[in-house]
Coordinates of C-alpha atoms in Angstrom, one line a residue:
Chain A
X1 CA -15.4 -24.0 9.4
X2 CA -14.6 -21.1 11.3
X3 CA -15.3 -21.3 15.6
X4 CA -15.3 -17.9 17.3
X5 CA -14.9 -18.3 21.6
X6 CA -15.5 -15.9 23.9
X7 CA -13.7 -12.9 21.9
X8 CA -12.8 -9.7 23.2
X9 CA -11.3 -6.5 21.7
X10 CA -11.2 -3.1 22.8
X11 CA -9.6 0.2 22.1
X12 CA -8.4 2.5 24.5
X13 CA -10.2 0.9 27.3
X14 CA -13.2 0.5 25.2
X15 CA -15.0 -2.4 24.6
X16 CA -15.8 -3.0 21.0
X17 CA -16.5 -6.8 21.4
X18 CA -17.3 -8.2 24.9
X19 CA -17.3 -12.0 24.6
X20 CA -18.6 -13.2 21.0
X21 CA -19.4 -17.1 20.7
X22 CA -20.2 -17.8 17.0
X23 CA -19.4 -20.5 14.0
X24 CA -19.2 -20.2 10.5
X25 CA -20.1 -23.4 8.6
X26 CA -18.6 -24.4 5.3
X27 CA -20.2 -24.4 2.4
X28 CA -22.7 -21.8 3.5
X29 CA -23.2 -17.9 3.2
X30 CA -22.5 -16.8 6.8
X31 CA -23.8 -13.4 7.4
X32 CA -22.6 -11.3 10.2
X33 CA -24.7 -8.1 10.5
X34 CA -25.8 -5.2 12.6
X35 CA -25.8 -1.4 12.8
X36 CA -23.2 0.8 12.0
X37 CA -20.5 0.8 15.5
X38 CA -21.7 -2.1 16.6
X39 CA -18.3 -3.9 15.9
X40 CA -18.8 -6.1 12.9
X41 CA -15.6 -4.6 11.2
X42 CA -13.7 -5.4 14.0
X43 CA -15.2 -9.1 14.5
X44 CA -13.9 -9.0 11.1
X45 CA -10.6 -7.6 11.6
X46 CA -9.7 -10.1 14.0
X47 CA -10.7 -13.1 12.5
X48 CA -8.6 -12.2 9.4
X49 CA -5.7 -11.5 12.0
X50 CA -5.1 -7.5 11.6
X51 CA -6.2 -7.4 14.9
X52 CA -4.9 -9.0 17.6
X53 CA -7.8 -9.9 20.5
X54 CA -7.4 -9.3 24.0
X55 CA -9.3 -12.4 24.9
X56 CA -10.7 -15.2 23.0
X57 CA -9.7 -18.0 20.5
X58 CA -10.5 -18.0 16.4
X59 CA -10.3 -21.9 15.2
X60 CA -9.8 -22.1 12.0
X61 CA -10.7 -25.8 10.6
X62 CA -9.6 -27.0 14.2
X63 CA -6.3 -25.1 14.4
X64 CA -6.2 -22.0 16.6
X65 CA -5.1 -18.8 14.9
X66 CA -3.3 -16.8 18.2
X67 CA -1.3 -20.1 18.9
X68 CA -0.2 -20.0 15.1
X69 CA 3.5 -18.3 14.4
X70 CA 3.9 -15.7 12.2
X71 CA 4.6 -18.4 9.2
X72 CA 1.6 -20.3 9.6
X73 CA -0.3 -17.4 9.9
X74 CA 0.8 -16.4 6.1
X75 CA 0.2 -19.9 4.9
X76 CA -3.6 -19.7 6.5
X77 CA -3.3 -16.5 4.6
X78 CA -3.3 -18.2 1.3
X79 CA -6.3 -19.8 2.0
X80 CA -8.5 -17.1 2.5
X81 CA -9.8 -14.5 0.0
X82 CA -11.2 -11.1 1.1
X83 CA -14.1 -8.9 -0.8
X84 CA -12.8 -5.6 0.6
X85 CA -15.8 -2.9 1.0
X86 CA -14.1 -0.4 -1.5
X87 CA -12.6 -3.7 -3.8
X88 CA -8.6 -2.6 -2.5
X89 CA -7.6 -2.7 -6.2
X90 CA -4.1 -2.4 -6.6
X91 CA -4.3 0.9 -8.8
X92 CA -1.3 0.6 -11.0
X93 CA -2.4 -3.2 -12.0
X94 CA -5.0 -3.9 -14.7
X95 CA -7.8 -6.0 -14.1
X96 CA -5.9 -8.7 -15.5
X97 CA -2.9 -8.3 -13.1
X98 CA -4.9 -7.7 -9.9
X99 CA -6.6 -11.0 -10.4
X100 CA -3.3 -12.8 -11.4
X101 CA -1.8 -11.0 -8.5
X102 CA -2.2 -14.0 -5.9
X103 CA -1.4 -16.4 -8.7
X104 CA 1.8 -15.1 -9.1
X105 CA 3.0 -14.7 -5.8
X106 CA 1.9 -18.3 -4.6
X107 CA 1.8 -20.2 -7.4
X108 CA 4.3 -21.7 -9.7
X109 CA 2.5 -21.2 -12.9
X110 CA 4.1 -19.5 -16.3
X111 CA 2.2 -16.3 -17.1
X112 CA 0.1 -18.1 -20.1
X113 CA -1.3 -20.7 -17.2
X114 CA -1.8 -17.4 -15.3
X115 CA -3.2 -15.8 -18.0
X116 CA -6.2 -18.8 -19.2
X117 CA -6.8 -18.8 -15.5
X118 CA -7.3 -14.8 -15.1
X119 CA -9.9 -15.4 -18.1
X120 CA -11.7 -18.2 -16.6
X121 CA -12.0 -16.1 -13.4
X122 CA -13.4 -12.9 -15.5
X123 CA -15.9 -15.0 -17.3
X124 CA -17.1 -16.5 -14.1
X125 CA -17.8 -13.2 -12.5
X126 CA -19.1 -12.1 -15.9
X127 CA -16.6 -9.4 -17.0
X128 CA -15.2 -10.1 -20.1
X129 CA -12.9 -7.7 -22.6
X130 CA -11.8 -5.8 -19.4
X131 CA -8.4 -7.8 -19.0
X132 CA -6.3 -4.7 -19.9
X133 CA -8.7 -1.7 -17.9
X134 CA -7.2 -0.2 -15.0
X135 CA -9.6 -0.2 -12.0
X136 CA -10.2 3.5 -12.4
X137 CA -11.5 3.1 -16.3
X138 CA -14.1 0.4 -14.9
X139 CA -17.5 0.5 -13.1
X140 CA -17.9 0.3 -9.6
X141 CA -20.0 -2.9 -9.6
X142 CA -17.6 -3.9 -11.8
X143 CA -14.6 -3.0 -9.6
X144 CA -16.7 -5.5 -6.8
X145 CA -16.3 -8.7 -9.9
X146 CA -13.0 -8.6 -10.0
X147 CA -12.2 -7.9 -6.6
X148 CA -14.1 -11.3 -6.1
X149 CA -12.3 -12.6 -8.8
X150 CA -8.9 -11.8 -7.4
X151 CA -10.5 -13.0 -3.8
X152 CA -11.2 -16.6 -5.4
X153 CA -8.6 -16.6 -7.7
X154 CA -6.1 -18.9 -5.6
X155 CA -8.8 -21.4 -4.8
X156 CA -9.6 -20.1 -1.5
X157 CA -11.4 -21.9 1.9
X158 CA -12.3 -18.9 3.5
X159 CA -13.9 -16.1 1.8
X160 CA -14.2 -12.8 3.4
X161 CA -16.8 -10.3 2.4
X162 CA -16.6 -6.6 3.6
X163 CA -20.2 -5.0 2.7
X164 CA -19.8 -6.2 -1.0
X165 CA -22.9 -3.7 -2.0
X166 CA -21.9 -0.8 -0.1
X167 CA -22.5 1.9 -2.9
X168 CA -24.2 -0.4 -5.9
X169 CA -26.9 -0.1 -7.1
X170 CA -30.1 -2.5 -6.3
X171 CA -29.7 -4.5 -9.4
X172 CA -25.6 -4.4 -9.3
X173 CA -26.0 -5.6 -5.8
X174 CA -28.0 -8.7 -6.0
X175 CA -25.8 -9.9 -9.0
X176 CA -22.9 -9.6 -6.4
X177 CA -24.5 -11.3 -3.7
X178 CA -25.8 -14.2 -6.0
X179 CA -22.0 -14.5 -7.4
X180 CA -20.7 -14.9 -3.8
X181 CA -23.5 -17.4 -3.2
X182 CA -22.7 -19.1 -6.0
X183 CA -19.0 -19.4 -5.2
X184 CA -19.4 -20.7 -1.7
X185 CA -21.9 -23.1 -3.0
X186 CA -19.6 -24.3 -6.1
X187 CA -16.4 -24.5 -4.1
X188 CA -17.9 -25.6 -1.0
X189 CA -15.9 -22.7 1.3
X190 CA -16.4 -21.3 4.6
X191 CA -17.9 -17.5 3.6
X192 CA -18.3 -15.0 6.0
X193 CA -19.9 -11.4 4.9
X194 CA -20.5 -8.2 6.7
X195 CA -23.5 -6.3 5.8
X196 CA -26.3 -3.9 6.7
X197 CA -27.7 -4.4 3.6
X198 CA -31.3 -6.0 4.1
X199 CA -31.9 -7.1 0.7
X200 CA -28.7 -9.3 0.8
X201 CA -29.8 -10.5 4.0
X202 CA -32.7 -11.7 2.7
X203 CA -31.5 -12.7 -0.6
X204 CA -27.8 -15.0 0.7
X205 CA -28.1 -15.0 4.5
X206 CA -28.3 -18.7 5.1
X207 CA -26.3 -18.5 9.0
X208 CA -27.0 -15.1 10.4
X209 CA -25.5 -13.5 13.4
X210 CA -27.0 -10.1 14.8
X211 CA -24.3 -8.2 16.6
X212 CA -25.2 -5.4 18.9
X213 CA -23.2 -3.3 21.0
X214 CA -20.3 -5.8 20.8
X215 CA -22.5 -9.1 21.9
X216 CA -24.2 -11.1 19.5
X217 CA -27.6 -10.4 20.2
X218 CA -29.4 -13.5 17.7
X219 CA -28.5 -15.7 15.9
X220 CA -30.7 -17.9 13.0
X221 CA -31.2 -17.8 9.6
X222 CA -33.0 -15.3 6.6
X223 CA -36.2 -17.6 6.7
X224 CA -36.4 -17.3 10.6
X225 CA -34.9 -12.9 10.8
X226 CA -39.0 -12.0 9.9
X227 CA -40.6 -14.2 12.6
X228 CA -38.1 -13.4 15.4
X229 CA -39.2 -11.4 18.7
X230 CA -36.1 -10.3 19.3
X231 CA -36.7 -6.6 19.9
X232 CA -32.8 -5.5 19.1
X233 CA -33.9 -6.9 15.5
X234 CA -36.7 -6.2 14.8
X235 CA -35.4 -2.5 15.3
X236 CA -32.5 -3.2 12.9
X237 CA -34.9 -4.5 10.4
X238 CA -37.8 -2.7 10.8
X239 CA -36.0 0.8 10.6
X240 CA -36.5 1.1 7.2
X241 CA -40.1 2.0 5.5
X242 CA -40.2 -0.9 3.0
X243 CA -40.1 -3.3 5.6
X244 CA -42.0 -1.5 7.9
X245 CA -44.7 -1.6 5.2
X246 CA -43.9 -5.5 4.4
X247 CA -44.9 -5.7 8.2
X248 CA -47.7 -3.9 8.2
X249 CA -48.6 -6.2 4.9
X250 CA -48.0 -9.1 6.8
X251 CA -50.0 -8.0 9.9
X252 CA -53.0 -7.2 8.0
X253 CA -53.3 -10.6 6.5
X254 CA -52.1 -9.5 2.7
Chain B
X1 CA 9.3 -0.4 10.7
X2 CA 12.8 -1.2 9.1
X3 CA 13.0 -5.0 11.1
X4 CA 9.6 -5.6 9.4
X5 CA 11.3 -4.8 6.3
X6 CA 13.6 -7.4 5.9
X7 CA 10.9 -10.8 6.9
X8 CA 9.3 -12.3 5.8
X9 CA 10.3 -11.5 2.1
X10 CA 8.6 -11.4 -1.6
X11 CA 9.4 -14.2 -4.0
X12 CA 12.5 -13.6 -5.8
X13 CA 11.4 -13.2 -9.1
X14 CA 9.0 -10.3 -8.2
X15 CA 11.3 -8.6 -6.1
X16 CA 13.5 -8.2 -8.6
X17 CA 10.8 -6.6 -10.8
X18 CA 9.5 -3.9 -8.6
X19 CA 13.0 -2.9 -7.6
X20 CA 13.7 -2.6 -11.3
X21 CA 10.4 -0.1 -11.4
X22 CA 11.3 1.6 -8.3
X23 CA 14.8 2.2 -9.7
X24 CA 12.7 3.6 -12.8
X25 CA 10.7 5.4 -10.8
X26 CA 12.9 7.3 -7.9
X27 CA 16.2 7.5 -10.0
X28 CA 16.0 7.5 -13.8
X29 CA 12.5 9.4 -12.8
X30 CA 14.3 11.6 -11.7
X31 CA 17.4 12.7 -13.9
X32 CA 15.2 15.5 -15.8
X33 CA 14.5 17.9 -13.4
X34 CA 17.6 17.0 -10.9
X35 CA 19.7 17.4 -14.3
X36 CA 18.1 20.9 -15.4
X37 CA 18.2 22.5 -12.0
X38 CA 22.0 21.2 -11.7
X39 CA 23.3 22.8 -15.0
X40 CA 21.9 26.1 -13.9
X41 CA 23.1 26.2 -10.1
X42 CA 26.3 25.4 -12.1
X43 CA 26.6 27.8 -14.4
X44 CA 24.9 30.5 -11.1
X45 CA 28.1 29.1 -9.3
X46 CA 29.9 30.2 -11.4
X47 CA 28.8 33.5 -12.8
X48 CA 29.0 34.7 -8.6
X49 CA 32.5 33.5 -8.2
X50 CA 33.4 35.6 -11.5
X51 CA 31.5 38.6 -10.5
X52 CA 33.0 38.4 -7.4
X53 CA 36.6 38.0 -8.3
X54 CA 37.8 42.0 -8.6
X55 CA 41.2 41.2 -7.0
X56 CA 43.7 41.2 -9.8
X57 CA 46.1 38.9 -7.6
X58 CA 43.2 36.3 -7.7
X59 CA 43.6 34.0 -10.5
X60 CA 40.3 33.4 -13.0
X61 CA 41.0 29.8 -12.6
X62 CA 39.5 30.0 -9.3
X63 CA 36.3 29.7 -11.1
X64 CA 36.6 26.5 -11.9
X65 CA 38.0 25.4 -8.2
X66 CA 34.9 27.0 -7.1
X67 CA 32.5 25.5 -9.1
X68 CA 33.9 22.3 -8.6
X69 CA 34.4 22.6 -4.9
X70 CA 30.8 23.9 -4.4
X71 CA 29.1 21.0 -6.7
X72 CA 30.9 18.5 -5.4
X73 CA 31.2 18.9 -1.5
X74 CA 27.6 20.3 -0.8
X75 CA 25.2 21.5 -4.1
X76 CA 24.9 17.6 -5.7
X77 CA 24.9 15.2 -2.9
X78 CA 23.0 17.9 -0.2
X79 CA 21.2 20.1 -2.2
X80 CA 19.6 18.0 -5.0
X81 CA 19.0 15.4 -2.2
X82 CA 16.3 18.2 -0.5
X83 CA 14.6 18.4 -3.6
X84 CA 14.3 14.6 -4.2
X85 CA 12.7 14.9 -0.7
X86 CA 10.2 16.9 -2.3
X87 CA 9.6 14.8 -5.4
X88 CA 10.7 11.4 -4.6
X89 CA 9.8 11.9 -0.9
X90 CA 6.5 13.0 -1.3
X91 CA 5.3 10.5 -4.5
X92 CA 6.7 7.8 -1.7
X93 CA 4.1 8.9 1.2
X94 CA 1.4 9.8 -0.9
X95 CA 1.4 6.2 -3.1
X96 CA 1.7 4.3 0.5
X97 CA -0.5 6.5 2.1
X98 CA -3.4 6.3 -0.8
X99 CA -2.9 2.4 -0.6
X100 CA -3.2 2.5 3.0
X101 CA -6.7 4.6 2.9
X102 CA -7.7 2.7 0.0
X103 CA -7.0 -0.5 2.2
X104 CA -4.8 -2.0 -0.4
X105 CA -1.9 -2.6 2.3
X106 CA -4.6 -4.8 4.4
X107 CA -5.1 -6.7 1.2
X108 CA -1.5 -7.6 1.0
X109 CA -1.6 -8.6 4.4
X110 CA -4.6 -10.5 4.0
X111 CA -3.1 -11.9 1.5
X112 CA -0.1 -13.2 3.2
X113 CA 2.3 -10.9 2.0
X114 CA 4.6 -8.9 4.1
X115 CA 3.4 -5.2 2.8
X116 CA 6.8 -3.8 4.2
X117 CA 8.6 -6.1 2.4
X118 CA 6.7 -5.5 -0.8
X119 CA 6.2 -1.8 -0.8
X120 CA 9.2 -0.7 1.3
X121 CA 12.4 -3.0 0.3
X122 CA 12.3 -2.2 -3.3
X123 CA 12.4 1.6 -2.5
X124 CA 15.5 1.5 -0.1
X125 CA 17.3 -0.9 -2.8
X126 CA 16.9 1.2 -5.7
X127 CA 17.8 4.2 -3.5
X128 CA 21.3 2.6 -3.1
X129 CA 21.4 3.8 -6.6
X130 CA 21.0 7.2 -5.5
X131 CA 25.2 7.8 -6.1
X132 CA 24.9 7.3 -10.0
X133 CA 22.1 9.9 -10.1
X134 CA 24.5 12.8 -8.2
X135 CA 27.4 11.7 -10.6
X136 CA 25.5 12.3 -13.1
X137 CA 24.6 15.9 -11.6
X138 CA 27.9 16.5 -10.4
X139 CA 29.2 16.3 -14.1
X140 CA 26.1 18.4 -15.3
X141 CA 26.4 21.4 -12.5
X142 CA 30.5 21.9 -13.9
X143 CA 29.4 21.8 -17.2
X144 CA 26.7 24.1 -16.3
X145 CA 29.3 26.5 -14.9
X146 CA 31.6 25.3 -17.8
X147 CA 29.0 26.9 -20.5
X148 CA 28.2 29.8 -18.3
X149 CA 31.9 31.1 -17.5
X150 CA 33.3 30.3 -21.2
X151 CA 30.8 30.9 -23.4
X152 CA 30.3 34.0 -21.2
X153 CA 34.0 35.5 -21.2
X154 CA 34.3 35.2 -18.1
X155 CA 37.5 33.3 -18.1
X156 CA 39.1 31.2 -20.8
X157 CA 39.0 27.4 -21.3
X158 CA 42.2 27.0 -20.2
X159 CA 42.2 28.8 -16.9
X160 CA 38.5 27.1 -16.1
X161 CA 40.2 23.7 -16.7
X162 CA 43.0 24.4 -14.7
X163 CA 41.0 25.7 -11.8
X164 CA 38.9 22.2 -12.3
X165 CA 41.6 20.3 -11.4
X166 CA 43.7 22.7 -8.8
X167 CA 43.8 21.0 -5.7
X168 CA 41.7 18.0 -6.6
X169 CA 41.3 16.0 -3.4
X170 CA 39.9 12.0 -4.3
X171 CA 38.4 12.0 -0.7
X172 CA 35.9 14.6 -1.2
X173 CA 34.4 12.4 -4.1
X174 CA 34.7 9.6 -1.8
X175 CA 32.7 12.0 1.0
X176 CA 30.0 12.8 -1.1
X177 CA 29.2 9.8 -2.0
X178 CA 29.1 8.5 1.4
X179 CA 26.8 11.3 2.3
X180 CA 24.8 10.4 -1.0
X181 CA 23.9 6.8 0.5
X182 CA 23.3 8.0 3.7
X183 CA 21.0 10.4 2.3
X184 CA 19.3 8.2 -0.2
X185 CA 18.2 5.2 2.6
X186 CA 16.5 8.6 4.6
X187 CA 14.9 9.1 1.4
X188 CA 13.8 5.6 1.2
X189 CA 12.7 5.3 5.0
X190 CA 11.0 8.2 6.0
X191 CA 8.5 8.9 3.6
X192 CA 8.0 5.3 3.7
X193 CA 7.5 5.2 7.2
X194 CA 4.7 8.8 6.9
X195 CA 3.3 6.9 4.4
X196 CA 2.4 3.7 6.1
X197 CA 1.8 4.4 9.2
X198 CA -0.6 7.4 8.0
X199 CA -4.3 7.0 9.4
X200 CA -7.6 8.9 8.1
X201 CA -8.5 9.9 4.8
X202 CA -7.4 11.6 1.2
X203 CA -6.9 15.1 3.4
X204 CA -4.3 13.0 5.9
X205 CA -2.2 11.6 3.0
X206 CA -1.5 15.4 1.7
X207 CA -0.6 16.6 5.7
X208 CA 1.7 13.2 5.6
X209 CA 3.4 14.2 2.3
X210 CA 4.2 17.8 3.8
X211 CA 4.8 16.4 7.1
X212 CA 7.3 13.7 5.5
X213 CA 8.9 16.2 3.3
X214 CA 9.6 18.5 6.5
X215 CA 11.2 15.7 8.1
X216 CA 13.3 13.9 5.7
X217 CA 14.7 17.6 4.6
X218 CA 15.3 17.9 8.6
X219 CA 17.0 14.6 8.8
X220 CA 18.9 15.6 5.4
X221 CA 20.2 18.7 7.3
X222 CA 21.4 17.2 10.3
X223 CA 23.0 14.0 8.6
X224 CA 24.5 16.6 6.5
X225 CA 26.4 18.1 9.3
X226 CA 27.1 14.9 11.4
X227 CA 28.8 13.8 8.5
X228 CA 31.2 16.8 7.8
X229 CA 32.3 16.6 10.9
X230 CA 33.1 13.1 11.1
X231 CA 34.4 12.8 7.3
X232 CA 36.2 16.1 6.6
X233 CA 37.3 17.5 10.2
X234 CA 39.3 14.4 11.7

């Protein structure tokens, strides 16, 4: 479980985030989402530590992560996994590599134990054969698998997801979303994702949080995001014309 | 940057690899290009000094002294280290600076791993090997001027050899090779450091390359002339 309290961060004397309250739960698909500048990638930035907050506390599993030293911050580290928004493949790695990259630098296993585990990995997020592609011979939507594949790959408690669909298609997408839900479901971790993506909200967003302007403007869940008042998300949803037109659906009784 | 460096550091056995690819990489990378353009500034060298030399009193040996003198003391260590600035420099900032856009570096750190540790050490240790590289293009710029003054009658074997080893001064191999190591950590750092700390897009990392390679020639320069002064003059 990750607890957010009272977070701050600004740049330049301007306020990104202005006092964000929020918990992640374990075990579920936490979605944090919103429109573009309204800070998510920030939130995000500072609960992974690359951004120190002005104000605030992140509690990871009980133990705050500003009062952690530089040492226990790396060993937290190793317990998180991040789905980067563009996969971060290390280009002069194969696929195999990348995903036994973690393996290898935390681990103790021999490179055959590294090996059967990079193939277990690939055939859970359904890429086989590719074990000796580079990342620039492969697909994006495949470059998202084995990003998640390297992102899981030392048994992680935390996963961190940075818009996993930005640029897949429809189809690609929701095979990356169910994956992730999947995962946090299988491994019973503490997954946080960042999204504008609708369909994924709908599709994985058990826990969501609405962030606006730097304040979290609602908070509930993908069943509850339809019925909600709230006029900050109703905007965000309703902006594009398929929902608009699922609204006006609803409304007229169809 | 260069106290980030050193913590935190990258298990052993990894290490040890990428500073055996870097040294692949930046030095034995680099021996074709730093080896052709050596044998011709040789034989160059060379070929001026001879069609220079009209005074009868002037031995031909000089030749040799000269080509020696001028490979040694400036053309290896200063001159080929400007041109690694341009190829070694620039592949440095623009493989950090794509991994920086391409937020591989926050993966490392998300990771746990100290990215200046990973991406940085391994450079600046297999730059220490930076001296074998100029004595290998110190021997290829004489021979250079070797092929180009012998072969072109412009003095005999003898006389070149004796003007190779007139005067010979162990010092002056010990300077530049001082100057060599000096040179070859600037190499490591300062692209490094254009490379890393680079913010924006594809456009920014070729402005960082240029921008690096400006300054690490620059710093090259200076160094260059601090070092002269301190090493030769007192």
């Amino acid at each position: 479980m990750i607890e957010i309290k009272n977070l701050y961060k600004g740049f330049n004397e301007e306020a990104v985030l202005k006092g964000i309250n929020a918990t992640f739960e374990q075990g579920k698909t936490n979605m944090i989402i919103g429109a573009s500048g309204s800070g998510k990638s920030v939130f995000l930035k500072n609960m992974l530590g690359l951004f120190e907050p002005d104000d605030g506390e992140i509690i990871y599993s009980g133990e705050s992560l500003l009062d952690m030293d530089i040492d226990r911050k790396s060993e937290l580290r190793k317990e998180m996994g991040m789905l980067f928004q563009h996969s971060a493949l290390f280009d002069s790695m194969t696929v195999e590599e990348n995903i036994m990259f973690p393996l290898r630098m935390f681990s103790r296993m021999k490179l055959a134990e590294r090996r059967e585990r990079a193939n277990e990995i690939l055939e859970r997020v359904n890429l086989v054969n590719l074990n000796k592609k580079m990342p620039s011979e492969i697909s994006g939507g495949q470059q998202k698998r084995v990003a998640l594949g390297r992102a899981i790959a030392n048994n992680p408690q935390y996963l961190f997801c940075d818009e996993p669909n930005s640029g897949l298609d429809p189809k690609t997408a929701t095979v990356i979303d169910q994956l992730i839900q999947e995962i946090t479901h299988e491994r019973n971790i503490t997954t946080v994702i960042i999204s504008h993506d609708m369909n994924s909200v709908m599709e994985i967003g058990e826990t969501i949080v609405f962030l606006k302007d730097g304040l979290i403007a609602w908070e509930g869940s993908n069943k509850e995001i339809f019925k909600t008042d709230n006029e900050a998300v109703t905007d965000f949803v309703y902006s594009s014309d398929l929902f608009k037109k699922v609204r006006i659906a609803q409304n007229e009784g169809f | 940057m260069l106290i980030g460096v050193f913590k935190r550091p990258t298990k052993t056995s990894v290490l040890r690899e990428l500073v055996l690819k870097e040294i692949d990489d930046l030095i034995i990378g680099s021996i074709g290009i730093t080896a052709f353009i050596s044998l011709f500034m040789g034989a160059v060298v060379a070929l001026q000094t001879a069609l220079n030399l009209d005074n009868p009193l002037i031995p031909k040996s000089l030749i040799g002294f000269a080509t020696r003198q001028s490979i040694i003391l400036e053309f290896a260590p200063t001159f080929i280290s400007v041109i690694m600035a341009g190829k070694v420099g620039s592949y440095i900032t623009s493989s950090i600076g794509t991994m920086r856009v391409t937020e591989q570096i926050d993966a490392l750190e998300v990771m746990g791993i100290n990215p200046l540790n990973y991406l940085i050490y391994p450079k600046i240790i297999a730059l220490l090997f930076y001296p074998f590289l100029i004595a290998i293009i110190m021997f290829v710029g004489i021979f250079g001027g070797f092929l180009a003054s012998v072969y072109g009658n412009l003095v005999s074997l003898e006389d070149f050899v004796v003007g190779l080893q007139d005067t010979f001064i162990p010092w002056h191999i010990a300077y530049a090779f001082i100057k060599t190591m000096v040179f070859g950590i600037l190499l490591a750092t300062i692209p490094s450091y254009h490379g890393y700390y680079m913010e924006g897009g594809a456009l920014e990392v070729g402005k960082a390359s240029t921008t690096s390679f400006v300054w690490t020639c620059v710093a090259i320069i200076v160094a260059n002339y601090i070092l002269t002064q301190i090493l030769l003059t007192t």
